[in-house]
Structures are given as structure tokens and as C-alpha cells.
Amino acid sequence: MSGSDTQRGAEPEHDHEHHHHEGPGYATPQAAIEESEREKLAYVMSLYVGTDVDASDFVAVVDLDPDSDTYCEIVDRIEMPERGDELHHFGWNACSSSCHMDGLERRHLIVPGQRSSRIHVIDAKDRRNPELETVIEPEEVFEYDLSAPHTVHCIPDGEILISMLGDADGELPGGFLELNDDFEIEGRWEPPGEIEMNYDYWYQPRQNVMVSSEWAAPKTYYPGFDLDDVEDGNYGQRLNFWDWEEGTVEQTIDLGEEGLIPLEVRFLHTPESTHGFVGAALSSNVFHFYEDDNEYRAEKVIDFESREHDDWDMPVPALPTDILISMDDRYLFGSNWLHGDVWMYDISDPSNPRRADSLSVGGTFGERQEVQGRELAAGPQMLQLSLDGERLYWTTSLFSSWDDQFYPEEADRGSVMLKADVDPRKGTMELDEDFLVDWGECPEGPARAHEIRWPDGDCTSDVWQ
């Protein structure tokens, strides 16, 4: 399909509205918007790695119900059994891709440790008081010559696929680890040697395609950022397009110097679409990718200029570390971690994104450096949007060693979670000055906060078959 001439990349007619719906999630992205309730809880990755606090990482349960007495508070914490995991990204055992599977529940959170390669399974049947159920130990993962788990997606048959950034020694190549629905390692998903670097991925089952991006070998990025690694070619700049059913790479696009460190990668939610976006963090660009005449193409569509700062001996890049597409596929949101911006672009025409609005808060240049008297120690980072597209939340930690390098106060003050109210009709955002969740007030001491998930699906994990 050549999607470039269709509205937001979607074929005008499809039969998904008539899909038999028995399992978890929603039948369509539009159903997710219309049938979901307002988010009342959030699960947030929380960690002590790289701080002076000797405590285990934990998953925070945050109260987001404005009518609750504990609004904006961490109301429960699921502590990990070991220290030093560096909890980073996580996902559900089932999402809307399995909405056809009777008996399957969106119940278990799969929570990997980026540094430890330990994979935790949390039972969230009681949404407000989840419990740790089981742990896959690192030695079990290393048997498949993989390490450093990152993106967790459920796949349509009830199994779970995790991108792995390194081999058992923390070197290249990375790959993918598959878990079965009993949370046991099924094996290595792809034939070894398909890729070198790995990071995030997203799939479109109807198009039989998956796209994956590249960071670097764990041993490169674990200690922190070093410009010499860029000059030595140790950071990625390619997108890999896979045959989803076969697990093999069909096409690789080298984004060049304008596409250094392509991180979060998102297809549009419309299951027929072949359009998507990836943020190139170091080059401070966003690329649009799409299928045209049975071949994928990628074009730079957003470019953030570096800015001069007295404390830097080089122009400061924006570093767009996270991007997110609204459930109606109309807006692309993102965070410039160093500049301190949260932005939204209208992507009704995905080839020509139009800037809609932005907020300048925190970071190196943010116009607002404190909220409710709380000084901000870092810029906006991981994003999550309500399913109706009206509330955008974000946290401030990127990765412990990179936090210590660029925002050392984050370790002493802890992270925060902030929120903007979004008007999708006008394409505007406004900072909610009454909303602040403070990881600086955790009982053991200040903690970092990273990825955010809703209990009943969100804009960065749900896929439709």
C-alpha cells in the first residue's frame, strides 16, 4: 500500500469495527478514546541507581484522581527484590492487540531491569495494590546471549516480546527475547545476526511489519555520554524494518548524521497505516517514515536548532528523547530534555507536521524553573497522554548515568511528574500549576522517575491487530 496519499496514512475502509472483541483492550483506537474512563492511577518506573540512597528500585502507584484525598501522591510502591536494576521501560502482558483472545487479561506488568537484565512480573489485578509475582533471573536471560532489556510489547497471541540491547557480555549485537503467556522464556525471537544495535520497536500486524531503532551497546551508554563514542561510530543511526511473521530484517534505512541515536519509534495507531515517526535524540530531529511502492522511506520533518548557553562550550542540542502519538493520530508530542520543552505538532499530514504549541519548563533553558515552589532539577523526559488526548504527563529522568552527567541535582532532589491540560480542538497546551508529584519525598530518599503507564491502556503500548 502506498499510504502517502491517504488521510493520516489510513486506508478509508476496513473491517476492524466489526472485529469480534472478547479479550483485553479495545476493538479500535477510536473505541479506546470513546469507551475508556479518565485515568485515575499511573504506574511509574522509579529507581535509586546512581543516587546515594541504598535501596531497591520500585514501581510507584500514583493517584491521579482529582477527587481523591491522595491526589498527586504515591499511594503504593512495589519494591524489587534486588538493588541496582535500573528500572527503565515496561509493559503489559496483553494489550488491544489481543482483544480477540477470550480469557486473556491486561493484568501483569512486565518490568525489566536495564542494568541487571532481571525481568520482574507484577500482578496488578488489584490496580491500587499490585504485587510482585515472579522474577526471571539474569542468568536465564544470558543463556540466549542477550542482555539489557528495553521495550516490552505484548504480541497478538498472548506472548511478550522484549527488545534487548546487548549480548550476554553487554556488547553487540542485541536482539529480541520472547516470553510465553506463563512468563517463561520461550527463546530468542529472531535469528541471531539480523541486527547489530537495538533500542525501541513497534509493529503493525496488518502490514506484517515491525520497525526497530538503535541506541548503542550497553557497555557504551552505561557509563554516560562520551562524544568520542559518536566519532567512533558507537551510536546508532539506522531504522530496521522487519517481516513481522518471519522475524527477519527486510530493509534498513541509514538516517545519516541527521539521524544520530534514533530512539522512540511510533507507528500511527490506525492498524492499516504504514506511517510513523522516530526521534533522533543527538541530532535533535524527528523523521517521518512510510511505505511507498513496497519500500520504506524516511524523511526529516522536524529540526530543533541547538542553542548557545554560557555554561556550555558548545551549542546545546535539544535532545528530543521521547515522542508520542495521540490515540486519534492527529498530534505528535515530544520532549526536548536539554532545552526543557514539551511540544505538540499537528500530523494530520504526516509528511508536513505543523507546530501547534509548546511549553518551556525545566531543563537548561526552561522559562519556568519551579512548580508549586519546587525547583525543577531536569528537563521533561518520558511522556504519557490520556486516551482522550486531553492530559499530557511527563517525568524528568532519562538514564541514571546520563542524569548525573547533565543534571547532577536530579540525584539529590529526585524527579517530578508534571502535567499539561491539552485542548485537541485548538491544538494548545497549558501547564497545570496545581499538579506535581514529587519523588524527592520518598521515604528512603529522593528517587528518579521514568516511564509512565495507565492500568487500562495508553498511547505508547497499545497496538491493534
CSV table of N, CA, C and O in Angstrom, one decimal, residues 337-425:
chain,number,residue,atom,x,y,z
A,337,TRP,N,14.7,17.2,26.2
A,337,TRP,CA,15.2,17.0,27.6
A,337,TRP,C,16.2,18.1,28.0
A,337,TRP,O,16.1,18.6,29.1
A,338,LEU,N,17.1,18.5,27.1
A,338,LEU,CA,18.1,19.5,27.5
A,338,LEU,C,17.5,20.9,27.4
A,338,LEU,O,17.8,21.8,28.2
A,339,HIS,N,16.8,21.2,26.3
A,339,HIS,CA,16.2,22.5,26.2
A,339,HIS,C,15.1,22.8,27.2
A,339,HIS,O,14.9,24.0,27.6
A,340,GLY,N,14.4,21.8,27.6
A,340,GLY,CA,13.3,22.0,28.6
A,340,GLY,C,12.0,22.3,28.0
A,340,GLY,O,11.1,22.9,28.6
A,341,ASP,N,11.7,21.7,26.8
A,341,ASP,CA,10.5,22.0,26.1
A,341,ASP,C,9.6,20.7,26.0
A,341,ASP,O,10.1,19.6,25.8
A,342,VAL,N,8.3,20.9,26.1
A,342,VAL,CA,7.3,19.9,25.7
A,342,VAL,C,6.6,20.5,24.5
A,342,VAL,O,6.2,21.6,24.6
A,343,TRP,N,6.5,19.7,23.4
A,343,TRP,CA,5.9,20.3,22.2
A,343,TRP,C,4.9,19.4,21.6
A,343,TRP,O,4.8,18.2,21.9
A,344,MET,N,4.0,19.9,20.8
A,344,MET,CA,3.0,19.2,20.1
A,344,MET,C,2.9,19.7,18.6
A,344,MET,O,2.9,20.9,18.4
A,345,TYR,N,2.9,18.7,17.7
A,345,TYR,CA,2.8,19.1,16.3
A,345,TYR,C,1.5,18.4,15.7
A,345,TYR,O,1.2,17.3,16.1
A,346,ASP,N,0.8,19.1,14.9
A,346,ASP,CA,-0.3,18.5,14.1
A,346,ASP,C,0.2,17.7,13.0
A,346,ASP,O,1.0,18.2,12.1
A,347,ILE,N,-0.1,16.4,13.0
A,347,ILE,CA,0.4,15.5,12.0
A,347,ILE,C,-0.7,15.0,11.1
A,347,ILE,O,-0.6,13.8,10.6
A,348,SER,N,-1.7,15.8,10.9
A,348,SER,CA,-2.8,15.4,10.0
A,348,SER,C,-2.2,15.1,8.6
A,348,SER,O,-2.7,14.1,8.0
A,349,ASP,N,-1.3,15.8,8.2
A,349,ASP,CA,-0.5,15.5,7.0
A,349,ASP,C,0.9,15.0,7.6
A,349,ASP,O,1.7,15.9,7.9
A,350,PRO,N,1.1,13.7,7.7
A,350,PRO,CA,2.4,13.3,8.4
A,350,PRO,C,3.7,13.7,7.7
A,350,PRO,O,4.7,13.7,8.3
A,351,SER,N,3.6,14.0,6.4
A,351,SER,CA,4.8,14.4,5.7
A,351,SER,C,5.1,15.9,6.0
A,351,SER,O,6.2,16.3,5.7
A,352,ASN,N,4.2,16.6,6.5
A,352,ASN,CA,4.4,18.1,6.8
A,352,ASN,C,3.8,18.4,8.2
A,352,ASN,O,2.8,19.1,8.3
A,353,PRO,N,4.5,18.0,9.3
A,353,PRO,CA,4.0,18.3,10.6
A,353,PRO,C,3.9,19.8,10.8
A,353,PRO,O,4.8,20.5,10.3
A,354,ARG,N,2.9,20.3,11.5
A,354,ARG,CA,2.8,21.7,11.7
A,354,ARG,C,2.8,22.0,13.2
A,354,ARG,O,2.0,21.3,14.0
A,355,ARG,N,3.7,22.8,13.7
A,355,ARG,CA,3.9,23.1,15.1
A,355,ARG,C,2.5,23.7,15.6
A,355,ARG,O,2.0,24.6,15.1
A,356,ALA,N,2.0,23.0,16.7
A,356,ALA,CA,0.8,23.5,17.3
A,356,ALA,C,1.0,24.3,18.5
A,356,ALA,O,0.5,25.5,18.7
A,357,ASP,N,1.9,23.8,19.4
A,357,ASP,CA,2.1,24.5,20.7
A,357,ASP,C,3.3,23.9,21.4
A,357,ASP,O,3.8,22.8,21.0
A,358,SER,N,3.8,24.6,22.4
A,358,SER,CA,4.9,24.1,23.2
A,358,SER,C,4.9,24.7,24.6
A,358,SER,O,4.3,25.8,24.7
A,359,LEU,N,5.5,24.1,25.5
A,359,LEU,CA,5.7,24.6,26.9
A,359,LEU,C,7.2,24.6,27.2
A,359,LEU,O,7.9,23.7,26.9
A,360,SER,N,7.6,25.7,27.8
A,360,SER,CA,9.0,25.8,28.2
A,360,SER,C,9.1,25.7,29.7
A,360,SER,O,8.8,26.6,30.5
A,361,VAL,N,9.6,24.5,30.2
A,361,VAL,CA,9.6,24.2,31.7
A,361,VAL,C,10.7,23.3,32.0
A,361,VAL,O,10.9,22.3,31.4
A,362,GLY,N,11.5,23.8,33.0
A,362,GLY,CA,12.7,23.0,33.4
A,362,GLY,C,13.8,22.9,32.4
A,362,GLY,O,13.9,23.8,31.5
A,363,GLY,N,14.7,22.0,32.5
A,363,GLY,CA,15.8,21.9,31.6
A,363,GLY,C,16.8,23.0,31.7
A,363,GLY,O,16.8,23.8,32.6
A,364,THR,N,17.6,23.2,30.6
A,364,THR,CA,18.7,24.2,30.6
A,364,THR,C,18.2,25.6,30.3
A,364,THR,O,18.7,26.6,30.7
A,365,PHE,N,17.0,25.6,29.6
A,365,PHE,CA,16.5,26.9,29.1
A,365,PHE,C,15.1,27.2,29.5
A,365,PHE,O,14.6,28.3,29.2
A,366,GLY,N,14.5,26.3,30.3
A,366,GLY,CA,13.1,26.5,30.5
A,366,GLY,C,12.7,27.8,31.2
A,366,GLY,O,13.3,28.2,32.1
A,367,GLU,N,11.6,28.4,30.7
A,367,GLU,CA,11.2,29.7,31.2
A,367,GLU,C,10.6,29.5,32.6
A,367,GLU,O,10.7,30.4,33.5
A,368,ARG,N,10.1,28.3,32.9
A,368,ARG,CA,9.6,28.1,34.3
A,368,ARG,C,10.5,27.0,34.9
A,368,ARG,O,10.6,25.9,34.4
A,369,GLN,N,11.1,27.4,36.0
A,369,GLN,CA,12.1,26.5,36.6
A,369,GLN,C,11.6,25.9,38.0
A,369,GLN,O,12.3,25.2,38.6
A,370,GLU,N,10.4,26.3,38.3
A,370,GLU,CA,9.8,25.7,39.5
A,370,GLU,C,8.3,25.6,39.4
A,370,GLU,O,7.7,26.4,38.7
A,371,VAL,N,7.7,24.6,40.1
A,371,VAL,CA,6.3,24.4,40.1
A,371,VAL,C,5.9,24.2,41.5
A,371,VAL,O,6.5,23.4,42.2
A,372,GLN,N,4.9,25.0,42.0
A,372,GLN,CA,4.5,25.0,43.4
A,372,GLN,C,5.7,25.2,44.3
A,372,GLN,O,5.8,24.5,45.4
A,373,GLY,N,6.6,26.0,44.0
A,373,GLY,CA,7.8,26.3,44.8
A,373,GLY,C,8.8,25.2,44.8
A,373,GLY,O,9.9,25.3,45.4
A,374,ARG,N,8.6,24.1,44.0
A,374,ARG,CA,9.5,23.0,43.9
A,374,ARG,C,10.5,23.3,42.7
A,374,ARG,O,10.0,23.4,41.6
A,375,GLU,N,11.7,23.5,43.0
A,375,GLU,CA,12.7,23.7,41.9
A,375,GLU,C,12.9,22.5,41.1
A,375,GLU,O,13.0,21.4,41.6
A,376,LEU,N,12.9,22.6,39.8
A,376,LEU,CA,13.0,21.5,38.8
A,376,LEU,C,14.5,21.3,38.6
A,376,LEU,O,15.2,22.2,38.3
A,377,ALA,N,14.9,20.0,38.7
A,377,ALA,CA,16.3,19.6,38.5
A,377,ALA,C,16.7,19.2,37.2
A,377,ALA,O,17.8,19.0,36.9
A,378,ALA,N,15.7,18.9,36.3
A,378,ALA,CA,16.0,18.4,35.0
A,378,ALA,C,14.8,18.7,34.0
A,378,ALA,O,13.8,19.3,34.4
A,379,GLY,N,15.0,18.4,32.7
A,379,GLY,CA,14.0,18.8,31.7
A,379,GLY,C,13.0,17.7,31.6
A,379,GLY,O,13.1,16.6,32.1
A,380,PRO,N,11.9,18.0,30.8
A,380,PRO,CA,10.9,17.0,30.5
A,380,PRO,C,11.4,15.8,29.8
A,380,PRO,O,12.3,15.9,28.9
A,381,GLN,N,11.0,14.6,30.1
A,381,GLN,CA,11.5,13.4,29.5
A,381,GLN,C,10.4,12.5,29.1
A,381,GLN,O,9.7,12.7,28.2
A,382,MET,N,10.2,11.4,29.8
A,382,MET,CA,9.2,10.4,29.4
A,382,MET,C,7.7,11.0,29.5
A,382,MET,O,7.3,11.5,30.5
A,383,LEU,N,7.0,10.8,28.4
A,383,LEU,CA,5.7,11.3,28.2
A,383,LEU,C,4.6,10.2,28.3
A,383,LEU,O,4.8,9.1,28.0
A,384,GLN,N,3.4,10.6,28.8
A,384,GLN,CA,2.2,9.7,28.6
A,384,GLN,C,1.0,10.6,28.4
A,384,GLN,O,0.9,11.7,29.1
A,385,LEU,N,0.1,10.3,27.5
A,385,LEU,CA,-1.0,11.1,27.2
A,385,LEU,C,-2.3,10.3,27.6
A,385,LEU,O,-2.4,9.1,27.3
A,386,SER,N,-3.3,11.0,28.1
A,386,SER,CA,-4.6,10.3,28.3
A,386,SER,C,-5.2,9.8,27.0
A,386,SER,O,-4.9,10.4,25.9
A,387,LEU,N,-6.0,8.8,27.1
A,387,LEU,CA,-6.5,8.2,25.9
A,387,LEU,C,-7.4,9.2,25.1
A,387,LEU,O,-7.5,9.1,23.9
A,388,ASP,N,-8.0,10.1,25.8
A,388,ASP,CA,-8.9,11.1,25.2
A,388,ASP,C,-8.1,12.3,24.6
A,388,ASP,O,-8.6,13.2,24.1
A,389,GLY,N,-6.7,12.3,24.9
A,389,GLY,CA,-5.8,13.3,24.4
A,389,GLY,C,-5.9,14.6,25.1
A,389,GLY,O,-5.4,15.6,24.6
A,390,GLU,N,-6.4,14.7,26.3
A,390,GLU,CA,-6.7,16.0,27.0
A,390,GLU,C,-5.7,16.2,28.1
A,390,GLU,O,-5.7,17.3,28.7
A,391,ARG,N,-4.9,15.2,28.5
A,391,ARG,CA,-4.0,15.4,29.6
A,391,ARG,C,-2.6,14.8,29.3
A,391,ARG,O,-2.6,13.6,29.0
A,392,LEU,N,-1.6,15.6,29.3
A,392,LEU,CA,-0.2,15.1,29.0
A,392,LEU,C,0.6,15.2,30.3
A,392,LEU,O,0.7,16.2,30.9
A,393,TYR,N,1.2,14.0,30.6
A,393,TYR,CA,2.0,13.9,31.8
A,393,TYR,C,3.5,13.6,31.4
A,393,TYR,O,3.7,13.0,30.4
A,394,TRP,N,4.4,14.0,32.2
A,394,TRP,CA,5.8,13.7,32.0
A,394,TRP,C,6.6,13.6,33.2
A,394,TRP,O,6.3,14.2,34.3
A,395,THR,N,7.7,12.8,33.2
A,395,THR,CA,8.7,12.8,34.2
A,395,THR,C,10.0,13.3,33.7
A,395,THR,O,10.1,13.8,32.6
A,396,THR,N,11.1,13.3,34.6
A,396,THR,CA,12.3,14.0,34.3
A,396,THR,C,13.6,13.3,34.2
A,396,THR,O,14.6,13.8,33.9
A,397,SER,N,13.5,12.0,34.5
A,397,SER,CA,14.8,11.2,34.5
A,397,SER,C,15.0,10.5,33.1
A,397,SER,O,14.0,9.9,32.6
A,398,LEU,N,16.2,10.5,32.6
A,398,LEU,CA,16.5,9.8,31.3
A,398,LEU,C,17.1,8.5,31.6
A,398,LEU,O,16.6,7.4,31.2
A,399,PHE,N,18.3,8.5,32.1
A,399,PHE,CA,19.1,7.3,32.5
A,399,PHE,C,20.1,7.7,33.5
A,399,PHE,O,20.7,8.8,33.4
A,400,SER,N,20.3,6.9,34.6
A,400,SER,CA,21.0,7.4,35.8
A,400,SER,C,22.3,8.0,35.5
A,400,SER,O,22.6,9.1,35.9
A,401,SER,N,23.2,7.4,34.7
A,401,SER,CA,24.5,7.9,34.4
A,401,SER,C,24.4,9.2,33.5
A,401,SER,O,25.2,10.1,33.7
A,402,TRP,N,23.4,9.3,32.7
A,402,TRP,CA,23.2,10.5,31.8
A,402,TRP,C,22.6,11.6,32.7
A,402,TRP,O,23.0,12.7,32.5
A,403,ASP,N,21.7,11.2,33.6
A,403,ASP,CA,21.2,12.2,34.5
A,403,ASP,C,22.3,12.9,35.3
A,403,ASP,O,22.4,14.1,35.5
A,404,ASP,N,23.2,12.0,35.9
A,404,ASP,CA,24.3,12.5,36.7
A,404,ASP,C,25.3,13.4,35.9
A,404,ASP,O,25.9,14.3,36.4
A,405,GLN,N,25.3,13.2,34.6
A,405,GLN,CA,26.2,14.0,33.7
A,405,GLN,C,25.6,15.3,33.4
A,405,GLN,O,26.3,16.4,33.5
A,406,PHE,N,24.3,15.4,33.0
A,406,PHE,CA,23.7,16.6,32.5
A,406,PHE,C,22.9,17.3,33.6
A,406,PHE,O,22.8,18.5,33.5
A,407,TYR,N,22.3,16.6,34.5
A,407,TYR,CA,21.5,17.2,35.6
A,407,TYR,C,21.9,16.5,36.9
A,407,TYR,O,21.1,15.8,37.5
A,408,PRO,N,23.1,16.8,37.5
A,408,PRO,CA,23.5,16.1,38.7
A,408,PRO,C,22.6,16.3,39.9
A,408,PRO,O,22.5,15.5,40.8
A,409,GLU,N,21.9,17.4,39.9
A,409,GLU,CA,21.0,17.7,41.0
A,409,GLU,C,19.8,16.8,41.1
A,409,GLU,O,19.1,16.6,42.1
A,410,GLU,N,19.5,16.1,40.0
A,410,GLU,CA,18.4,15.1,39.9
A,410,GLU,C,18.6,14.0,41.0
A,410,GLU,O,17.6,13.6,41.6
A,411,ALA,N,19.8,13.6,41.2
A,411,ALA,CA,20.1,12.6,42.2
A,411,ALA,C,19.8,13.1,43.6
A,411,ALA,O,19.4,12.3,44.5
A,412,ASP,N,20.0,14.4,43.9
A,412,ASP,CA,19.8,14.9,45.2
A,412,ASP,C,18.4,15.4,45.5
A,412,ASP,O,17.8,15.2,46.6
A,413,ARG,N,17.7,15.9,44.4
A,413,ARG,CA,16.4,16.4,44.6
A,413,ARG,C,15.3,15.4,44.2
A,413,ARG,O,14.2,15.5,44.7
A,414,GLY,N,15.7,14.4,43.4
A,414,GLY,CA,14.7,13.5,42.9
A,414,GLY,C,13.9,14.1,41.7
A,414,GLY,O,14.0,15.2,41.4
A,415,SER,N,13.2,13.2,41.1
A,415,SER,CA,12.4,13.6,39.9
A,415,SER,C,11.0,14.1,40.3
A,415,SER,O,10.6,14.0,41.4
A,416,VAL,N,10.4,14.7,39.3
A,416,VAL,CA,9.0,15.1,39.5
A,416,VAL,C,8.2,14.6,38.3
A,416,VAL,O,8.7,14.2,37.2
A,417,MET,N,6.9,14.6,38.5
A,417,MET,CA,5.9,14.3,37.4
A,417,MET,C,5.0,15.6,37.3
A,417,MET,O,4.5,16.1,38.3
A,418,LEU,N,4.9,16.1,36.1
A,418,LEU,CA,4.1,17.3,35.8
A,418,LEU,C,3.1,17.0,34.8
A,418,LEU,O,3.1,15.9,34.2
A,419,LYS,N,2.2,17.9,34.6
A,419,LYS,CA,1.0,17.7,33.7
A,419,LYS,C,0.6,18.9,33.0
A,419,LYS,O,0.8,20.1,33.5
A,420,ALA,N,0.2,18.8,31.7
A,420,ALA,CA,-0.4,19.9,31.0
A,420,ALA,C,-1.8,19.5,30.5
A,420,ALA,O,-2.0,18.3,30.2
A,421,ASP,N,-2.7,20.4,30.6
A,421,ASP,CA,-4.0,20.2,30.0
A,421,ASP,C,-3.9,20.6,28.5
A,421,ASP,O,-3.4,21.6,28.1
A,422,VAL,N,-4.5,19.7,27.7
A,422,VAL,CA,-4.4,19.8,26.3
A,422,VAL,C,-5.8,20.1,25.7
A,422,VAL,O,-6.7,19.4,26.1
A,423,ASP,N,-5.9,21.0,24.8
A,423,ASP,CA,-7.1,21.2,24.1
A,423,ASP,C,-6.9,20.7,22.6
A,423,ASP,O,-6.3,21.4,21.8
A,424,PRO,N,-7.4,19.5,22.3
A,424,PRO,CA,-7.1,18.9,21.0
A,424,PRO,C,-7.8,19.7,19.9
A,424,PRO,O,-7.3,19.7,18.7
A,425,ARG,N,-8.9,20.4,20.2
A,425,ARG,CA,-9.6,21.1,19.1
A,425,ARG,C,-8.8,22.4,18.7
A,425,ARG,O,-8.7,22.7,17.6
